[in-house]
PDB file of C-alpha atoms in Angstrom:
ATOM      1  CA  MET A  17      32.818   3.712   6.515  1.00  0.00           C
ATOM      2  CA  ARG A  18      32.384   2.524   3.214  1.00  0.00           C
ATOM      3  CA  LYS A  19      29.413   0.087   2.639  1.00  0.00           C
ATOM      4  CA  GLU A  20      28.069  -1.506  -1.210  1.00  0.00           C
ATOM      5  CA  LEU A  21      25.516  -3.255  -1.619  1.00  0.00           C
ATOM      6  CA  HIS A  22      25.816  -6.724  -4.733  1.00  0.00           C
ATOM      7  CA  CYS A  23      24.018  -4.846  -7.881  1.00  0.00           C
ATOM      8  CA  PRO A  24      24.281  -6.513 -10.807  1.00  0.00           C
ATOM      9  CA  GLN A  25      26.567  -5.443 -13.544  1.00  0.00           C
ATOM     10  CA  ILE A  26      24.054  -6.113 -16.492  1.00  0.00           C
ATOM     11  CA  ILE A  27      26.518  -8.340 -19.289  1.00  0.00           C
ATOM     12  CA  LYS A  28      25.148  -8.794 -22.549  1.00  0.00           C
ATOM     13  CA  ASP A  29      26.909 -10.633 -25.831  1.00  0.00           C
ATOM     14  CA  GLY A  30      29.958 -10.952 -23.413  1.00  0.00           C
ATOM     15  CA  LYS A  31      30.273  -6.866 -22.705  1.00  0.00           C
ATOM     16  CA  THR A  32      29.146  -5.275 -18.855  1.00  0.00           C
ATOM     17  CA  ILE A  33      26.449  -2.445 -20.518  1.00  0.00           C
ATOM     18  CA  GLY A  34      25.165  -1.272 -17.058  1.00  0.00           C
ATOM     19  CA  TYR A  35      25.351  -1.493 -13.289  1.00  0.00           C
ATOM     20  CA  GLY A  36      22.004  -2.295 -12.637  1.00  0.00           C
ATOM     21  CA  GLY A  37      19.227  -1.166 -15.667  1.00  0.00           C
ATOM     22  CA  ASN A  38      18.419   1.381 -17.481  1.00  0.00           C
ATOM     23  CA  GLN A  39      15.268   2.727 -18.595  1.00  0.00           C
ATOM     24  CA  GLU A  40      16.790   2.347 -22.675  1.00  0.00           C
ATOM     25  CA  TRP A  41      16.437  -0.960 -22.278  1.00  0.00           C
ATOM     26  CA  PHE A  42      12.756  -0.552 -23.674  1.00  0.00           C
ATOM     27  CA  PRO A  43      11.984  -1.404 -26.309  1.00  0.00           C
ATOM     28  CA  GLY A  44       8.559   1.734 -26.480  1.00  0.00           C
ATOM     29  CA  ASP A  45       8.858   4.789 -26.813  1.00  0.00           C
ATOM     30  CA  PHE A  46       7.018   5.491 -24.057  1.00  0.00           C
ATOM     31  CA  GLN A  47       8.958   3.105 -21.715  1.00  0.00           C
ATOM     32  CA  ARG A  48      12.477   4.326 -22.135  1.00  0.00           C
ATOM     33  CA  LEU A  49      11.060   8.426 -21.727  1.00  0.00           C
ATOM     34  CA  ALA A  50       8.918   7.305 -18.433  1.00  0.00           C
ATOM     35  CA  GLY A  51      10.487   3.636 -17.240  1.00  0.00           C
ATOM     36  CA  CYS A  52      12.812   4.675 -14.769  1.00  0.00           C
ATOM     37  CA  GLY A  53      10.496   3.797 -11.890  1.00  0.00           C
ATOM     38  CA  SER A  54      10.417   0.194 -12.900  1.00  0.00           C
ATOM     39  CA  VAL A  55      14.155   0.486 -14.285  1.00  0.00           C
ATOM     40  CA  THR A  56      14.650   1.273 -10.110  1.00  0.00           C
ATOM     41  CA  GLY A  57      11.709  -0.750  -9.115  1.00  0.00           C
ATOM     42  CA  SER A  58      13.882  -4.102 -11.082  1.00  0.00           C
ATOM     43  CA  ASN A  59      17.540  -2.762  -9.123  1.00  0.00           C
ATOM     44  CA  ILE A  60      15.604  -3.435  -6.068  1.00  0.00           C
ATOM     45  CA  ALA A  61      14.166  -6.477  -6.549  1.00  0.00           C
ATOM     46  CA  ALA A  62      17.599  -7.714  -7.711  1.00  0.00           C
ATOM     47  CA  ILE A  63      19.523  -7.044  -5.338  1.00  0.00           C
ATOM     48  CA  TYR A  64      16.996  -8.652  -2.991  1.00  0.00           C
ATOM     49  CA  ALA A  65      17.382 -11.213  -4.827  1.00  0.00           C
ATOM     50  CA  LEU A  66      20.431 -11.395  -5.398  1.00  0.00           C
ATOM     51  CA  SER A  67      21.471 -10.689  -1.081  1.00  0.00           C
ATOM     52  CA  TRP A  68      19.030 -12.710   0.269  1.00  0.00           C
ATOM     53  CA  GLU A  69      17.715 -15.584   0.477  1.00  0.00           C
ATOM     54  CA  ASP A  70      14.262 -15.206   1.276  1.00  0.00           C
ATOM     55  CA  PHE A  71      14.159 -12.659  -1.559  1.00  0.00           C
ATOM     56  CA  LYS A  72      14.807 -14.640  -3.734  1.00  0.00           C
ATOM     57  CA  ASP A  73      11.958 -15.596  -5.302  1.00  0.00           C
ATOM     58  CA  LEU A  74      12.105 -11.313  -5.851  1.00  0.00           C
ATOM     59  CA  TYR A  75      13.745 -12.185  -9.613  1.00  0.00           C
ATOM     60  CA  PRO A  76      12.790 -15.529 -10.125  1.00  0.00           C
ATOM     61  CA  ILE A  77      15.617 -16.642 -12.670  1.00  0.00           C
ATOM     62  CA  LYS A  78      16.710 -20.600 -12.570  1.00  0.00           C
ATOM     63  CA  ASP A  79      19.705 -20.027 -12.949  1.00  0.00           C
ATOM     64  CA  SER A  80      21.537 -17.466 -10.226  1.00  0.00           C
ATOM     65  CA  GLN A  81      24.995 -17.062 -12.725  1.00  0.00           C
ATOM     66  CA  LYS A  82      22.626 -15.537 -15.134  1.00  0.00           C
ATOM     67  CA  ALA A  83      21.672 -12.568 -12.111  1.00  0.00           C
ATOM     68  CA  ALA A  84      22.541 -10.173 -14.835  1.00  0.00           C
ATOM     69  CA  ASP A  85      22.159 -11.122 -18.672  1.00  0.00           C
ATOM     70  CA  TYR A  86      21.440  -8.630 -20.366  1.00  0.00           C
ATOM     71  CA  GLU A  87      17.455 -10.579 -21.245  1.00  0.00           C
ATOM     72  CA  GLN A  88      16.442 -11.486 -18.424  1.00  0.00           C
ATOM     73  CA  TYR A  89      16.867  -8.148 -16.598  1.00  0.00           C
ATOM     74  CA  LEU A  90      14.987  -6.779 -19.294  1.00  0.00           C
ATOM     75  CA  ASN A  91      12.571  -9.688 -18.724  1.00  0.00           C
ATOM     76  CA  LEU A  92      12.388  -8.128 -14.737  1.00  0.00           C
ATOM     77  CA  MET A  93      12.669  -3.910 -16.285  1.00  0.00           C
ATOM     78  CA  GLN A  94       8.874  -5.183 -18.401  1.00  0.00           C
ATOM     79  CA  THR A  95       7.183  -7.323 -15.679  1.00  0.00           C
ATOM     80  CA  MET A  96       8.008  -4.777 -12.971  1.00  0.00           C
ATOM     81  CA  TYR A  97       6.094  -0.733 -15.500  1.00  0.00           C
ATOM     82  CA  ARG A  98       3.538  -3.584 -15.427  1.00  0.00           C
ATOM     83  CA  TYR A  99       3.254  -2.554 -11.588  1.00  0.00           C
ATOM     84  CA  MET A 100       4.804   0.449 -12.771  1.00  0.00           C
ATOM     85  CA  LYS A 101       3.466   1.763 -15.545  1.00  0.00           C
ATOM     86  CA  PRO A 102       3.854   5.346 -15.529  1.00  0.00           C
ATOM     87  CA  GLY A 103       0.479   7.588 -16.455  1.00  0.00           C
ATOM     88  CA  PHE A 104       1.084  11.001 -19.027  1.00  0.00           C
ATOM     89  CA  MET A 105       2.913  12.728 -16.156  1.00  0.00           C
ATOM     90  CA  GLY A 106       5.712  10.241 -15.357  1.00  0.00           C
ATOM     91  CA  TYR A 107       5.903   8.452 -12.379  1.00  0.00           C
ATOM     92  CA  PRO A 108       7.324  11.390 -10.123  1.00  0.00           C
ATOM     93  CA  LEU A 109       5.153   9.945  -7.378  1.00  0.00           C
ATOM     94  CA  ILE A 110       6.582   7.836  -3.576  1.00  0.00           C
ATOM     95  CA  GLY A 111       3.722   6.608  -2.108  1.00  0.00           C
ATOM     96  CA  ARG A 112       2.885   4.531  -5.530  1.00  0.00           C
ATOM     97  CA  PHE A 113       6.284   3.787  -5.570  1.00  0.00           C
ATOM     98  CA  ALA A 114       5.757   1.468  -2.319  1.00  0.00           C
ATOM     99  CA  LYS A 115       2.455   1.027  -3.254  1.00  0.00           C
ATOM    100  CA  ASP A 116       3.317  -1.500  -6.692  1.00  0.00           C
ATOM    101  CA  PHE A 117       6.220  -2.532  -4.484  1.00  0.00           C
ATOM    102  CA  LYS A 118       4.928  -4.186  -2.289  1.00  0.00           C
ATOM    103  CA  ARG A 119       2.306  -5.533  -4.683  1.00  0.00           C
ATOM    104  CA  TYR A 120       4.735  -7.083  -6.814  1.00  0.00           C
ATOM    105  CA  ALA A 121       6.935  -8.445  -3.936  1.00  0.00           C
ATOM    106  CA  LYS A 122       3.359  -9.589  -2.393  1.00  0.00           C
ATOM    107  CA  ASP A 123       2.776 -11.328  -5.645  1.00  0.00           C
ATOM    108  CA  HIS A 124       6.245 -12.867  -5.344  1.00  0.00           C
ATOM    109  CA  GLY A 125       5.332 -14.042  -2.381  1.00  0.00           C
ATOM    110  CA  ILE A 126       7.465 -12.221   0.247  1.00  0.00           C
ATOM    111  CA  THR A 127       5.809  -9.493   2.513  1.00  0.00           C
ATOM    112  CA  LEU A 128       7.287  -5.743   3.248  1.00  0.00           C
ATOM    113  CA  SER A 129       6.977  -2.447   4.647  1.00  0.00           C
ATOM    114  CA  SER A 130       8.038   0.983   4.478  1.00  0.00           C
ATOM    115  CA  GLU A 131       9.354   4.184   4.567  1.00  0.00           C
ATOM    116  CA  GLN A 132       8.802   6.958   2.573  1.00  0.00           C
ATOM    117  CA  LEU A 133      10.358  10.515   3.347  1.00  0.00           C
ATOM    118  CA  PHE A 134       8.545  13.755   1.277  1.00  0.00           C
ATOM    119  CA  LEU A 135      11.457  16.860   1.232  1.00  0.00           C
ATOM    120  CA  PRO A 136      13.436  15.968   3.432  1.00  0.00           C
ATOM    121  CA  LYS A 137      14.164  19.708   6.022  1.00  0.00           C
ATOM    122  CA  SER A 138      17.744  18.869   6.052  1.00  0.00           C
ATOM    123  CA  LYS A 139      21.276  16.695   4.869  1.00  0.00           C
ATOM    124  CA  GLU A 140      21.212  14.929   9.115  1.00  0.00           C
ATOM    125  CA  GLN A 141      17.559  14.010   8.296  1.00  0.00           C
ATOM    126  CA  ALA A 142      18.075  12.445   4.913  1.00  0.00           C
ATOM    127  CA  LEU A 143      21.472  10.969   5.845  1.00  0.00           C
ATOM    128  CA  ASP A 144      19.163   8.714   9.179  1.00  0.00           C
ATOM    129  CA  PHE A 145      16.942   8.226   7.408  1.00  0.00           C
ATOM    130  CA  ILE A 146      18.596   6.397   4.422  1.00  0.00           C
ATOM    131  CA  LEU A 147      21.822   5.026   5.386  1.00  0.00           C
ATOM    132  CA  PRO A 148      20.796   2.309   8.327  1.00  0.00           C
ATOM    133  CA  ALA A 149      18.214   1.011   5.322  1.00  0.00           C
ATOM    134  CA  LEU A 150      22.114   0.666   3.089  1.00  0.00           C
ATOM    135  CA  LYS A 151      23.924  -0.622   6.697  1.00  0.00           C
ATOM    136  CA  GLU A 152      21.287  -3.465   7.082  1.00  0.00           C
ATOM    137  CA  ASP A 153      20.986  -4.051   2.810  1.00  0.00           C
ATOM    138  CA  HIS A 154      18.243  -2.893   1.381  1.00  0.00           C
ATOM    139  CA  PRO A 155      18.688  -0.871  -1.332  1.00  0.00           C
ATOM    140  CA  VAL A 156      16.997   3.053  -1.268  1.00  0.00           C
ATOM    141  CA  ALA A 157      14.568   4.387  -4.147  1.00  0.00           C
ATOM    142  CA  PHE A 158      15.389   7.718  -3.994  1.00  0.00           C
ATOM    143  CA  LEU A 159      13.248  10.234  -6.442  1.00  0.00           C
ATOM    144  CA  ILE A 160      14.251  13.537  -8.089  1.00  0.00           C
ATOM    145  CA  LEU A 161      11.512  15.660  -8.831  1.00  0.00           C
ATOM    146  CA  ARG A 162      13.960  18.973  -9.068  1.00  0.00           C
ATOM    147  CA  HIS A 163      17.249  19.940  -8.234  1.00  0.00           C
ATOM    148  CA  PRO A 164      18.730  23.489  -8.699  1.00  0.00           C
ATOM    149  CA  ALA A 165      22.407  21.622  -9.089  1.00  0.00           C
ATOM    150  CA  HIS A 166      24.385  21.882 -12.090  1.00  0.00           C
ATOM    151  CA  GLU A 167      25.493  17.872 -11.390  1.00  0.00           C
ATOM    152  CA  LEU A 168      21.449  16.889 -11.758  1.00  0.00           C
ATOM    153  CA  ARG A 169      20.286  19.131 -14.203  1.00  0.00           C
ATOM    154  CA  GLU A 170      19.060  15.498 -16.638  1.00  0.00           C
ATOM    155  CA  ASP A 171      18.644  13.923 -13.517  1.00  0.00           C
ATOM    156  CA  ASN A 172      14.927  16.085 -13.393  1.00  0.00           C
ATOM    157  CA  TRP A 173      11.441  13.439 -12.475  1.00  0.00           C
ATOM    158  CA  HIS A 174      13.593  11.285 -12.013  1.00  0.00           C
ATOM    159  CA  TRP A 175      13.677   7.996  -9.945  1.00  0.00           C
ATOM    160  CA  VAL A 176      17.233   6.140  -9.131  1.00  0.00           C
ATOM    161  CA  THR A 177      18.102   3.368  -6.802  1.00  0.00           C
ATOM    162  CA  ILE A 178      20.604   4.584  -3.820  1.00  0.00           C
ATOM    163  CA  THR A 179      22.997   1.434  -3.724  1.00  0.00           C
ATOM    164  CA  GLY A 180      25.831   2.782  -1.191  1.00  0.00           C
ATOM    165  CA  PHE A 181      27.704   5.184   0.646  1.00  0.00           C
ATOM    166  CA  ASP A 182      31.344   6.294   2.341  1.00  0.00           C
ATOM    167  CA  GLU A 183      31.169   7.703   4.366  1.00  0.00           C
ATOM    168  CA  GLU A 184      34.806   9.389   4.571  1.00  0.00           C
ATOM    169  CA  GLU A 185      33.927  10.718   1.206  1.00  0.00           C
ATOM    170  CA  GLU A 186      30.641  12.460   2.075  1.00  0.00           C
ATOM    171  CA  LYS A 187      28.361  10.359  -0.971  1.00  0.00           C
ATOM    172  CA  LEU A 188      25.732   8.361  -1.863  1.00  0.00           C
ATOM    173  CA  ILE A 189      26.670   5.525  -4.614  1.00  0.00           C
ATOM    174  CA  TRP A 190      23.507   5.280  -6.748  1.00  0.00           C
ATOM    175  CA  SER A 191      22.436   3.176  -9.856  1.00  0.00           C
ATOM    176  CA  ASN A 192      21.192   5.796 -12.078  1.00  0.00           C
ATOM    177  CA  CYS A 193      20.222   5.381 -15.877  1.00  0.00           C
ATOM    178  CA  GLY A 194      22.970   1.557 -15.973  1.00  0.00           C
ATOM    179  CA  GLU A 195      25.735   3.850 -14.507  1.00  0.00           C
ATOM    180  CA  CYS A 196      27.493   3.782 -11.318  1.00  0.00           C
ATOM    181  CA  GLU A 197      27.996   7.067  -9.508  1.00  0.00           C
ATOM    182  CA  GLU A 198      29.185   8.527  -6.555  1.00  0.00           C
ATOM    183  CA  ILE A 199      27.122  12.068  -5.362  1.00  0.00           C
ATOM    184  CA  ASP A 200      28.062  14.663  -3.402  1.00  0.00           C
ATOM    185  CA  TRP A 201      25.367  14.081  -0.335  1.00  0.00           C
ATOM    186  CA  ASN A 202      26.009  17.599   0.469  1.00  0.00           C
ATOM    187  CA  MET A 203      25.272  19.214  -2.352  1.00  0.00           C
ATOM    188  CA  LEU A 204      22.415  16.390  -2.863  1.00  0.00           C
ATOM    189  CA  PHE A 205      20.951  18.031   1.002  1.00  0.00           C
ATOM    190  CA  ASP A 206      22.190  21.448   0.240  1.00  0.00           C
ATOM    191  CA  THR A 207      19.794  23.417   2.342  1.00  0.00           C
ATOM    192  CA  ASP A 208      20.862  27.000   0.986  1.00  0.00           C
ATOM    193  CA  LYS A 209      19.156  25.508  -2.189  1.00  0.00           C
ATOM    194  CA  LYS A 210      15.818  24.056  -2.606  1.00  0.00           C
ATOM    195  CA  TYR A 211      15.624  21.369  -4.069  1.00  0.00           C
ATOM    196  CA  TYR A 212      12.246  18.002  -4.398  1.00  0.00           C
ATOM    197  CA  VAL A 213      12.880  15.370  -3.269  1.00  0.00           C
ATOM    198  CA  GLY A 214      11.227  11.767  -1.900  1.00  0.00           C
ATOM    199  CA  ILE A 215      12.225   8.106  -0.910  1.00  0.00           C
ATOM    200  CA  VAL A 216      11.171   5.235  -0.140  1.00  0.00           C
ATOM    201  CA  LYS A 217      12.761   1.838   2.105  1.00  0.00           C
ATOM    202  CA  PHE A 218      11.626  -1.552   2.714  1.00  0.00           C
ATOM    203  CA  LYS A 219      11.728  -4.594   4.621  1.00  0.00           C
ATOM    204  CA  GLU A 220      11.012  -7.392   5.244  1.00  0.00           C
ATOM    205  CA  GLU A 221       6.773  -6.969   7.437  1.00  0.00           C
ATOM    206  CA  GLU A 222       7.810  -8.989  10.826  1.00  0.00           C
TER     207      GLU A 222
END
């Protein structure tokens, strides 16, 4: 089974420049350095708003046809940054991410609950947490604190947005700095390596 959620393809001057947001679009130096958490929050808000009628206020734009417009998306990222403002060490806390995103949602009339998983002990535990959420159209926030894999050498201390999966290929699909990447989950959750990751998912509170 392969499934991919509706992650906006961001358009500027008629050209597609991003699969979801990119922290490099922020105007401030520190925002560009440490704004990955707020980009992930923005991606999750936009995916929900474009996929769930009940969640449309998470990306409050007047014309849904402009959902992928660069200026509109950057405005969402700037708003989210005010909720997820990083400190001098960045924004490396899954509990804080969950709390801040729920606060953003609450301020837009939506009550969410969250679940967090830190340091999954096995590939099976991680996938049992991630895949059911995606199958029910919930995007997933993923924090890479430290991972020794060469493929992730530029992605430590970094947030990405999981948007899909391919069970046959054994890959996760995610938005990373505006790029759509497919990641081998056997590499990502290789228990022979000492990795430090955290995962956050949400659902509508009943």
